[in-house]
């Protein structure tokens, strides 16, 4: 049977899913302007922090991590879950982590690669799969590659971004968010980095044990790039899943990915 068909999927926002074993010991992972909150405290809307360019609620953390999630695997198994889908786990500045600063690095707030492997091994041992959130349309302004492109006018990484005087900030942003820098996916070297090469982002996490990808704003990535990304994922790991966020009528989109979803 193909696990990608008919599975029960459980979505997890790691920071808010299960409390860590020792919150105070992890406080250094959340330096100002980030704030770390007691698990019983409800989230509240924050003010816009002009200095860093984020809303306060984007920098509020509750400290959930991969070990605390791992402790809930028996609960998920009891629910009959087949696939655990994690919202972004790579290094980022915000709590939502859709602003990657390093795609191949697990955010220390969530634990270590040993924690990741332990979680994967346990899920696989119970016959479950793990799907990660791939945010390949944009990255965070603090991303080291973007900062290199900003600082060095001769950097070959400039080709990865839309830069020029026609953009108010000197670069193209996504969703009018100053901290989300849109990627220029037409750049061949960027495609190599994100999905094509054996050490690409897609390949790296699949080799670490992930079983597939949910692609953020896949509709904005477009048919040709999605087709290439899906083919690459299947090449890197046979039987892996690529499902994309698509808000339009699905037929053609399902020809370039294994499936689609939206947030209705």
PDB file of C-alpha atoms in Angstrom:
ATOM      1  CA  UNK A   1       0.000   0.000   0.000  1.00  0.00           C
ATOM      2  CA  UNK A   2       1.124   3.554  -0.715  1.00  0.00           C
ATOM      3  CA  UNK A   3       1.333   5.413   2.597  1.00  0.00           C
ATOM      4  CA  UNK A   4       0.744   8.689   0.767  1.00  0.00           C
ATOM      5  CA  UNK A   5      -2.875   7.759   0.049  1.00  0.00           C
ATOM      6  CA  UNK A   6      -5.546   7.786   2.749  1.00  0.00           C
ATOM      7  CA  UNK A   7      -3.257   8.473   5.715  1.00  0.00           C
ATOM      8  CA  UNK A   8      -4.354  10.305   8.861  1.00  0.00           C
ATOM      9  CA  UNK A   9      -2.124  13.383   9.197  1.00  0.00           C
ATOM     10  CA  UNK A  10      -1.534  15.320  12.426  1.00  0.00           C
ATOM     11  CA  UNK A  11      -0.098  18.833  12.133  1.00  0.00           C
ATOM     12  CA  UNK A  12       2.244  20.050  14.879  1.00  0.00           C
ATOM     13  CA  UNK A  13       3.467  23.547  15.760  1.00  0.00           C
ATOM     14  CA  UNK A  14       6.394  22.383  17.876  1.00  0.00           C
ATOM     15  CA  UNK A  15       6.688  25.491  20.085  1.00  0.00           C
ATOM     16  CA  UNK A  16       3.085  25.094  21.297  1.00  0.00           C
ATOM     17  CA  UNK A  17       2.485  21.323  21.209  1.00  0.00           C
ATOM     18  CA  UNK A  18       3.939  19.979  24.459  1.00  0.00           C
ATOM     19  CA  UNK A  19       5.760  21.726  27.319  1.00  0.00           C
ATOM     20  CA  UNK A  20       9.524  21.158  27.656  1.00  0.00           C
ATOM     21  CA  UNK A  21      10.858  19.206  30.614  1.00  0.00           C
ATOM     22  CA  UNK A  22      12.836  22.156  31.994  1.00  0.00           C
ATOM     23  CA  UNK A  23      11.751  25.521  30.649  1.00  0.00           C
ATOM     24  CA  UNK A  24      14.158  27.608  32.733  1.00  0.00           C
ATOM     25  CA  UNK A  25      17.220  25.700  31.527  1.00  0.00           C
ATOM     26  CA  UNK A  26      16.355  26.732  27.970  1.00  0.00           C
ATOM     27  CA  UNK A  27      15.826  30.427  28.588  1.00  0.00           C
ATOM     28  CA  UNK A  28      19.157  31.415  26.965  1.00  0.00           C
ATOM     29  CA  UNK A  29      17.804  30.150  23.636  1.00  0.00           C
ATOM     30  CA  UNK A  30      15.293  33.007  23.597  1.00  0.00           C
ATOM     31  CA  UNK A  31      17.267  36.266  23.951  1.00  0.00           C
ATOM     32  CA  UNK A  32      15.554  39.672  23.803  1.00  0.00           C
ATOM     33  CA  UNK A  33      13.491  40.791  21.955  1.00  0.00           C
ATOM     34  CA  UNK A  34      12.146  37.245  22.128  1.00  0.00           C
ATOM     35  CA  UNK A  35      10.018  36.477  25.175  1.00  0.00           C
ATOM     36  CA  UNK A  36       9.586  33.085  26.831  1.00  0.00           C
ATOM     37  CA  UNK A  37       6.234  32.435  28.498  1.00  0.00           C
ATOM     38  CA  UNK A  38       4.784  30.089  31.076  1.00  0.00           C
ATOM     39  CA  UNK A  39       2.935  27.193  29.452  1.00  0.00           C
ATOM     40  CA  UNK A  40      -0.363  28.185  31.064  1.00  0.00           C
ATOM     41  CA  UNK A  41      -0.196  31.768  29.768  1.00  0.00           C
ATOM     42  CA  UNK A  42      -2.405  32.362  26.701  1.00  0.00           C
ATOM     43  CA  UNK A  43      -0.875  34.092  23.653  1.00  0.00           C
ATOM     44  CA  UNK A  44      -1.645  37.768  23.148  1.00  0.00           C
ATOM     45  CA  UNK A  45      -1.318  40.085  20.198  1.00  0.00           C
ATOM     46  CA  UNK A  46       1.918  42.078  20.351  1.00  0.00           C
ATOM     47  CA  UNK A  47       2.979  45.494  19.141  1.00  0.00           C
ATOM     48  CA  UNK A  48       5.110  46.019  16.068  1.00  0.00           C
ATOM     49  CA  UNK A  49       8.806  46.180  16.972  1.00  0.00           C
ATOM     50  CA  UNK A  50      10.202  48.642  14.435  1.00  0.00           C
ATOM     51  CA  UNK A  51      13.777  47.973  15.499  1.00  0.00           C
ATOM     52  CA  UNK A  52      13.708  44.336  14.404  1.00  0.00           C
ATOM     53  CA  UNK A  53      10.762  44.540  12.009  1.00  0.00           C
ATOM     54  CA  UNK A  54       8.623  41.860  13.666  1.00  0.00           C
ATOM     55  CA  UNK A  55       5.344  41.900  15.536  1.00  0.00           C
ATOM     56  CA  UNK A  56       5.654  41.097  19.215  1.00  0.00           C
ATOM     57  CA  UNK A  57       3.514  37.965  18.918  1.00  0.00           C
ATOM     58  CA  UNK A  58       5.941  36.593  16.319  1.00  0.00           C
ATOM     59  CA  UNK A  59       8.635  36.667  19.003  1.00  0.00           C
ATOM     60  CA  UNK A  60       6.615  35.078  21.814  1.00  0.00           C
ATOM     61  CA  UNK A  61       7.757  31.553  22.648  1.00  0.00           C
ATOM     62  CA  UNK A  62       6.444  28.780  24.883  1.00  0.00           C
ATOM     63  CA  UNK A  63       9.463  26.499  24.536  1.00  0.00           C
ATOM     64  CA  UNK A  64       8.047  23.315  23.062  1.00  0.00           C
ATOM     65  CA  UNK A  65      10.781  21.226  21.426  1.00  0.00           C
ATOM     66  CA  UNK A  66      11.387  17.902  19.693  1.00  0.00           C
ATOM     67  CA  UNK A  67      11.989  15.966  22.938  1.00  0.00           C
ATOM     68  CA  UNK A  68       8.664  17.177  24.353  1.00  0.00           C
ATOM     69  CA  UNK A  69       6.970  16.250  21.072  1.00  0.00           C
ATOM     70  CA  UNK A  70       8.689  12.861  21.187  1.00  0.00           C
ATOM     71  CA  UNK A  71       7.112  12.236  24.570  1.00  0.00           C
ATOM     72  CA  UNK A  72       3.687  12.577  22.947  1.00  0.00           C
ATOM     73  CA  UNK A  73       4.264   9.955  20.252  1.00  0.00           C
ATOM     74  CA  UNK A  74       2.277   7.303  22.199  1.00  0.00           C
ATOM     75  CA  UNK A  75      -0.616   9.791  22.353  1.00  0.00           C
ATOM     76  CA  UNK A  76      -0.442  10.324  18.592  1.00  0.00           C
ATOM     77  CA  UNK A  77      -0.227   6.595  18.026  1.00  0.00           C
ATOM     78  CA  UNK A  78      -3.308   6.141  20.177  1.00  0.00           C
ATOM     79  CA  UNK A  79      -5.221   8.581  18.001  1.00  0.00           C
ATOM     80  CA  UNK A  80      -4.455   6.464  14.952  1.00  0.00           C
ATOM     81  CA  UNK A  81      -2.115   9.004  13.363  1.00  0.00           C
ATOM     82  CA  UNK A  82      -0.176   7.769  10.322  1.00  0.00           C
ATOM     83  CA  UNK A  83       1.778  10.906   9.435  1.00  0.00           C
ATOM     84  CA  UNK A  84       3.153  13.659  11.657  1.00  0.00           C
ATOM     85  CA  UNK A  85       3.555  16.952   9.787  1.00  0.00           C
ATOM     86  CA  UNK A  86       5.763  19.560  11.453  1.00  0.00           C
ATOM     87  CA  UNK A  87       5.587  23.241  10.729  1.00  0.00           C
ATOM     88  CA  UNK A  88       9.066  24.650   9.926  1.00  0.00           C
ATOM     89  CA  UNK A  89      11.864  23.436  12.178  1.00  0.00           C
ATOM     90  CA  UNK A  90      14.918  24.973  10.521  1.00  0.00           C
ATOM     91  CA  UNK A  91      16.795  27.848  12.127  1.00  0.00           C
ATOM     92  CA  UNK A  92      14.807  31.089  12.057  1.00  0.00           C
ATOM     93  CA  UNK A  93      14.263  34.268  14.064  1.00  0.00           C
ATOM     94  CA  UNK A  94      10.504  34.088  14.622  1.00  0.00           C
ATOM     95  CA  UNK A  95       8.348  31.545  16.429  1.00  0.00           C
ATOM     96  CA  UNK A  96       6.593  30.461  13.220  1.00  0.00           C
ATOM     97  CA  UNK A  97       9.952  29.881  11.469  1.00  0.00           C
ATOM     98  CA  UNK A  98       8.710  30.711   7.997  1.00  0.00           C
ATOM     99  CA  UNK A  99      11.689  33.123   7.900  1.00  0.00           C
ATOM    100  CA  UNK A 100      14.570  30.666   7.581  1.00  0.00           C
ATOM    101  CA  UNK A 101      18.072  31.854   8.457  1.00  0.00           C
ATOM    102  CA  UNK A 102      19.648  28.454   7.709  1.00  0.00           C
ATOM    103  CA  UNK A 103      17.648  25.783   5.887  1.00  0.00           C
ATOM    104  CA  UNK A 104      19.890  22.860   6.776  1.00  0.00           C
ATOM    105  CA  UNK A 105      20.265  23.675  10.472  1.00  0.00           C
ATOM    106  CA  UNK A 106      17.709  22.511  13.011  1.00  0.00           C
ATOM    107  CA  UNK A 107      16.718  25.471  15.164  1.00  0.00           C
ATOM    108  CA  UNK A 108      18.427  25.015  18.573  1.00  0.00           C
ATOM    109  CA  UNK A 109      15.168  26.106  20.196  1.00  0.00           C
ATOM    110  CA  UNK A 110      13.746  22.790  19.006  1.00  0.00           C
ATOM    111  CA  UNK A 111      16.722  20.615  19.981  1.00  0.00           C
ATOM    112  CA  UNK A 112      19.554  18.789  18.253  1.00  0.00           C
ATOM    113  CA  UNK A 113      19.892  16.532  15.239  1.00  0.00           C
ATOM    114  CA  UNK A 114      20.175  13.644  17.689  1.00  0.00           C
ATOM    115  CA  UNK A 115      16.728  14.653  18.987  1.00  0.00           C
ATOM    116  CA  UNK A 116      15.466  14.677  15.410  1.00  0.00           C
ATOM    117  CA  UNK A 117      16.895  11.228  14.691  1.00  0.00           C
ATOM    118  CA  UNK A 118      15.443   9.840  17.899  1.00  0.00           C
ATOM    119  CA  UNK A 119      11.990  11.156  16.971  1.00  0.00           C
ATOM    120  CA  UNK A 120      12.230   9.807  13.421  1.00  0.00           C
ATOM    121  CA  UNK A 121      13.393   6.391  14.578  1.00  0.00           C
ATOM    122  CA  UNK A 122      10.536   6.125  17.062  1.00  0.00           C
ATOM    123  CA  UNK A 123       7.922   7.192  14.519  1.00  0.00           C
ATOM    124  CA  UNK A 124       9.256   4.782  11.922  1.00  0.00           C
ATOM    125  CA  UNK A 125       9.403   2.020  14.498  1.00  0.00           C
ATOM    126  CA  UNK A 126       5.690   2.542  15.092  1.00  0.00           C
ATOM    127  CA  UNK A 127       4.920   2.541  11.369  1.00  0.00           C
ATOM    128  CA  UNK A 128       4.430   6.318  11.186  1.00  0.00           C
ATOM    129  CA  UNK A 129       5.908   8.872   8.782  1.00  0.00           C
ATOM    130  CA  UNK A 130       7.304  12.381   9.238  1.00  0.00           C
ATOM    131  CA  UNK A 131       6.673  15.263   6.828  1.00  0.00           C
ATOM    132  CA  UNK A 132       8.443  18.620   7.062  1.00  0.00           C
ATOM    133  CA  UNK A 133       7.368  22.115   5.991  1.00  0.00           C
ATOM    134  CA  UNK A 134       9.420  23.423   3.069  1.00  0.00           C
ATOM    135  CA  UNK A 135       9.438  27.209   2.692  1.00  0.00           C
ATOM    136  CA  UNK A 136      11.194  27.672  -0.629  1.00  0.00           C
ATOM    137  CA  UNK A 137       9.423  30.748  -1.965  1.00  0.00           C
ATOM    138  CA  UNK A 138      11.014  33.111   0.562  1.00  0.00           C
ATOM    139  CA  UNK A 139      13.451  33.187   3.454  1.00  0.00           C
ATOM    140  CA  UNK A 140      14.260  35.440   6.394  1.00  0.00           C
ATOM    141  CA  UNK A 141      16.069  38.756   6.061  1.00  0.00           C
ATOM    142  CA  UNK A 142      18.631  37.546   8.606  1.00  0.00           C
ATOM    143  CA  UNK A 143      19.549  34.604   6.384  1.00  0.00           C
ATOM    144  CA  UNK A 144      23.345  34.547   6.006  1.00  0.00           C
ATOM    145  CA  UNK A 145      23.186  34.055   2.233  1.00  0.00           C
ATOM    146  CA  UNK A 146      20.924  37.063   1.811  1.00  0.00           C
ATOM    147  CA  UNK A 147      23.121  39.174   4.074  1.00  0.00           C
ATOM    148  CA  UNK A 148      26.119  38.195   1.947  1.00  0.00           C
ATOM    149  CA  UNK A 149      24.266  39.272  -1.195  1.00  0.00           C
ATOM    150  CA  UNK A 150      23.383  42.600   0.435  1.00  0.00           C
ATOM    151  CA  UNK A 151      26.917  43.299   1.617  1.00  0.00           C
ATOM    152  CA  UNK A 152      28.903  42.271  -1.450  1.00  0.00           C
ATOM    153  CA  UNK A 153      27.934  43.813  -4.755  1.00  0.00           C
ATOM    154  CA  UNK A 154      29.977  41.133  -6.537  1.00  0.00           C
ATOM    155  CA  UNK A 155      28.405  38.200  -4.726  1.00  0.00           C
ATOM    156  CA  UNK A 156      27.118  35.477  -7.028  1.00  0.00           C
ATOM    157  CA  UNK A 157      24.329  34.962  -4.500  1.00  0.00           C
ATOM    158  CA  UNK A 158      22.671  38.148  -5.745  1.00  0.00           C
ATOM    159  CA  UNK A 159      21.188  35.990  -8.486  1.00  0.00           C
ATOM    160  CA  UNK A 160      19.101  34.240  -5.817  1.00  0.00           C
ATOM    161  CA  UNK A 161      17.102  37.382  -5.057  1.00  0.00           C
ATOM    162  CA  UNK A 162      15.217  40.230  -6.736  1.00  0.00           C
ATOM    163  CA  UNK A 163      17.338  43.291  -6.015  1.00  0.00           C
ATOM    164  CA  UNK A 164      17.244  46.801  -7.391  1.00  0.00           C
ATOM    165  CA  UNK A 165      16.152  50.387  -6.945  1.00  0.00           C
ATOM    166  CA  UNK A 166      12.628  49.497  -8.074  1.00  0.00           C
ATOM    167  CA  UNK A 167      12.062  47.884  -4.657  1.00  0.00           C
ATOM    168  CA  UNK A 168      11.509  50.243  -1.692  1.00  0.00           C
ATOM    169  CA  UNK A 169      13.889  48.224   0.508  1.00  0.00           C
ATOM    170  CA  UNK A 170      16.285  47.411  -2.314  1.00  0.00           C
ATOM    171  CA  UNK A 171      14.932  43.859  -2.531  1.00  0.00           C
ATOM    172  CA  UNK A 172      11.609  42.147  -3.224  1.00  0.00           C
ATOM    173  CA  UNK A 173       9.662  40.983  -0.199  1.00  0.00           C
ATOM    174  CA  UNK A 174       6.866  38.458   0.080  1.00  0.00           C
ATOM    175  CA  UNK A 175       3.464  39.407   1.403  1.00  0.00           C
ATOM    176  CA  UNK A 176       4.569  42.975   2.165  1.00  0.00           C
ATOM    177  CA  UNK A 177       6.600  41.580   5.087  1.00  0.00           C
ATOM    178  CA  UNK A 178       9.956  43.340   5.377  1.00  0.00           C
ATOM    179  CA  UNK A 179      11.538  40.257   6.934  1.00  0.00           C
ATOM    180  CA  UNK A 180      10.457  37.786   4.246  1.00  0.00           C
ATOM    181  CA  UNK A 181      12.712  38.022   1.199  1.00  0.00           C
ATOM    182  CA  UNK A 182      11.338  36.475  -1.988  1.00  0.00           C
ATOM    183  CA  UNK A 183      13.598  33.997  -3.758  1.00  0.00           C
ATOM    184  CA  UNK A 184      14.382  34.128  -7.475  1.00  0.00           C
ATOM    185  CA  UNK A 185      13.837  30.471  -8.225  1.00  0.00           C
ATOM    186  CA  UNK A 186      14.893  30.868 -11.856  1.00  0.00           C
ATOM    187  CA  UNK A 187      18.535  30.892 -10.671  1.00  0.00           C
ATOM    188  CA  UNK A 188      20.002  27.468 -11.467  1.00  0.00           C
ATOM    189  CA  UNK A 189      22.422  27.581  -8.536  1.00  0.00           C
ATOM    190  CA  UNK A 190      19.488  28.232  -6.189  1.00  0.00           C
ATOM    191  CA  UNK A 191      17.610  25.239  -7.595  1.00  0.00           C
ATOM    192  CA  UNK A 192      20.744  23.152  -7.004  1.00  0.00           C
ATOM    193  CA  UNK A 193      20.886  24.340  -3.402  1.00  0.00           C
ATOM    194  CA  UNK A 194      17.199  23.898  -2.616  1.00  0.00           C
ATOM    195  CA  UNK A 195      16.311  20.622  -4.318  1.00  0.00           C
ATOM    196  CA  UNK A 196      18.517  19.303  -7.124  1.00  0.00           C
ATOM    197  CA  UNK A 197      21.870  18.346  -5.639  1.00  0.00           C
ATOM    198  CA  UNK A 198      22.554  15.381  -3.372  1.00  0.00           C
ATOM    199  CA  UNK A 199      23.404  17.817  -0.569  1.00  0.00           C
ATOM    200  CA  UNK A 200      20.446  20.120  -1.297  1.00  0.00           C
ATOM    201  CA  UNK A 201      18.011  21.184   1.398  1.00  0.00           C
ATOM    202  CA  UNK A 202      15.376  18.724   0.201  1.00  0.00           C
ATOM    203  CA  UNK A 203      17.868  15.854  -0.013  1.00  0.00           C
ATOM    204  CA  UNK A 204      19.558  16.633   3.309  1.00  0.00           C
ATOM    205  CA  UNK A 205      16.408  16.363   5.399  1.00  0.00           C
ATOM    206  CA  UNK A 206      15.134  13.311   3.523  1.00  0.00           C
ATOM    207  CA  UNK A 207      18.459  11.603   4.218  1.00  0.00           C
ATOM    208  CA  UNK A 208      18.141  12.575   7.882  1.00  0.00           C
ATOM    209  CA  UNK A 209      14.944  10.564   7.991  1.00  0.00           C
ATOM    210  CA  UNK A 210      12.070  12.787   6.889  1.00  0.00           C
ATOM    211  CA  UNK A 211       9.606  11.109   4.548  1.00  0.00           C
ATOM    212  CA  UNK A 212       8.342  14.092   2.616  1.00  0.00           C
ATOM    213  CA  UNK A 213       7.619  17.768   2.289  1.00  0.00           C
ATOM    214  CA  UNK A 214       4.643  20.083   2.551  1.00  0.00           C
ATOM    215  CA  UNK A 215       5.480  23.115   0.407  1.00  0.00           C
ATOM    216  CA  UNK A 216       4.485  26.552   1.637  1.00  0.00           C
ATOM    217  CA  UNK A 217       2.700  28.797  -0.924  1.00  0.00           C
ATOM    218  CA  UNK A 218       3.361  26.187  -3.616  1.00  0.00           C
ATOM    219  CA  UNK A 219       1.025  28.005  -5.981  1.00  0.00           C
ATOM    220  CA  UNK A 220       3.540  30.857  -6.157  1.00  0.00           C
ATOM    221  CA  UNK A 221       6.422  28.512  -6.980  1.00  0.00           C
ATOM    222  CA  UNK A 222       4.800  27.527 -10.263  1.00  0.00           C
ATOM    223  CA  UNK A 223       4.348  24.356 -12.305  1.00  0.00           C
ATOM    224  CA  UNK A 224       7.829  23.881 -13.761  1.00  0.00           C
ATOM    225  CA  UNK A 225       9.730  24.373 -10.500  1.00  0.00           C
ATOM    226  CA  UNK A 226       7.266  22.208  -8.570  1.00  0.00           C
ATOM    227  CA  UNK A 227       7.604  19.427 -11.117  1.00  0.00           C
ATOM    228  CA  UNK A 228      11.405  19.561 -10.853  1.00  0.00           C
ATOM    229  CA  UNK A 229      11.319  19.688  -7.054  1.00  0.00           C
ATOM    230  CA  UNK A 230       8.960  16.712  -6.821  1.00  0.00           C
ATOM    231  CA  UNK A 231      11.062  14.664  -9.233  1.00  0.00           C
ATOM    232  CA  UNK A 232      14.172  15.512  -7.227  1.00  0.00           C
ATOM    233  CA  UNK A 233      12.543  14.514  -3.936  1.00  0.00           C
ATOM    234  CA  UNK A 234      11.463  11.178  -5.411  1.00  0.00           C
ATOM    235  CA  UNK A 235      15.011  10.655  -6.696  1.00  0.00           C
ATOM    236  CA  UNK A 236      16.565  11.504  -3.333  1.00  0.00           C
ATOM    237  CA  UNK A 237      14.166   9.183  -1.487  1.00  0.00           C
ATOM    238  CA  UNK A 238      11.947   6.736  -3.305  1.00  0.00           C
ATOM    239  CA  UNK A 239       8.342   6.915  -2.149  1.00  0.00           C
ATOM    240  CA  UNK A 240       8.708  10.331  -0.522  1.00  0.00           C
ATOM    241  CA  UNK A 241       5.787  12.737  -0.464  1.00  0.00           C
ATOM    242  CA  UNK A 242       5.532  16.237  -1.916  1.00  0.00           C
ATOM    243  CA  UNK A 243       2.270  18.034  -1.177  1.00  0.00           C
ATOM    244  CA  UNK A 244       1.798  21.741  -1.771  1.00  0.00           C
ATOM    245  CA  UNK A 245      -0.314  24.585  -0.464  1.00  0.00           C
ATOM    246  CA  UNK A 246      -2.563  25.487  -3.416  1.00  0.00           C
ATOM    247  CA  UNK A 247      -5.695  27.611  -3.172  1.00  0.00           C
ATOM    248  CA  UNK A 248      -6.739  27.250  -6.813  1.00  0.00           C
ATOM    249  CA  UNK A 249      -8.624  24.486  -8.662  1.00  0.00           C
ATOM    250  CA  UNK A 250      -6.323  21.478  -8.196  1.00  0.00           C
ATOM    251  CA  UNK A 251      -6.213  19.297 -11.349  1.00  0.00           C
ATOM    252  CA  UNK A 252      -3.077  20.660 -13.038  1.00  0.00           C
ATOM    253  CA  UNK A 253      -1.312  21.145  -9.709  1.00  0.00           C
ATOM    254  CA  UNK A 254      -1.657  17.451  -8.914  1.00  0.00           C
ATOM    255  CA  UNK A 255       0.274  16.675 -12.089  1.00  0.00           C
ATOM    256  CA  UNK A 256       3.386  18.324 -10.632  1.00  0.00           C
ATOM    257  CA  UNK A 257       3.073  17.207  -6.988  1.00  0.00           C
ATOM    258  CA  UNK A 258       1.731  14.182  -5.151  1.00  0.00           C
ATOM    259  CA  UNK A 259      -1.108  16.200  -3.660  1.00  0.00           C
ATOM    260  CA  UNK A 260      -2.417  19.619  -2.660  1.00  0.00           C
ATOM    261  CA  UNK A 261      -3.905  21.246   0.417  1.00  0.00           C
ATOM    262  CA  UNK A 262      -5.189  24.647   1.493  1.00  0.00           C
ATOM    263  CA  UNK A 263      -6.221  26.259   4.728  1.00  0.00           C
ATOM    264  CA  UNK A 264      -9.986  26.511   4.272  1.00  0.00           C
TER     265      UNK A 264
END
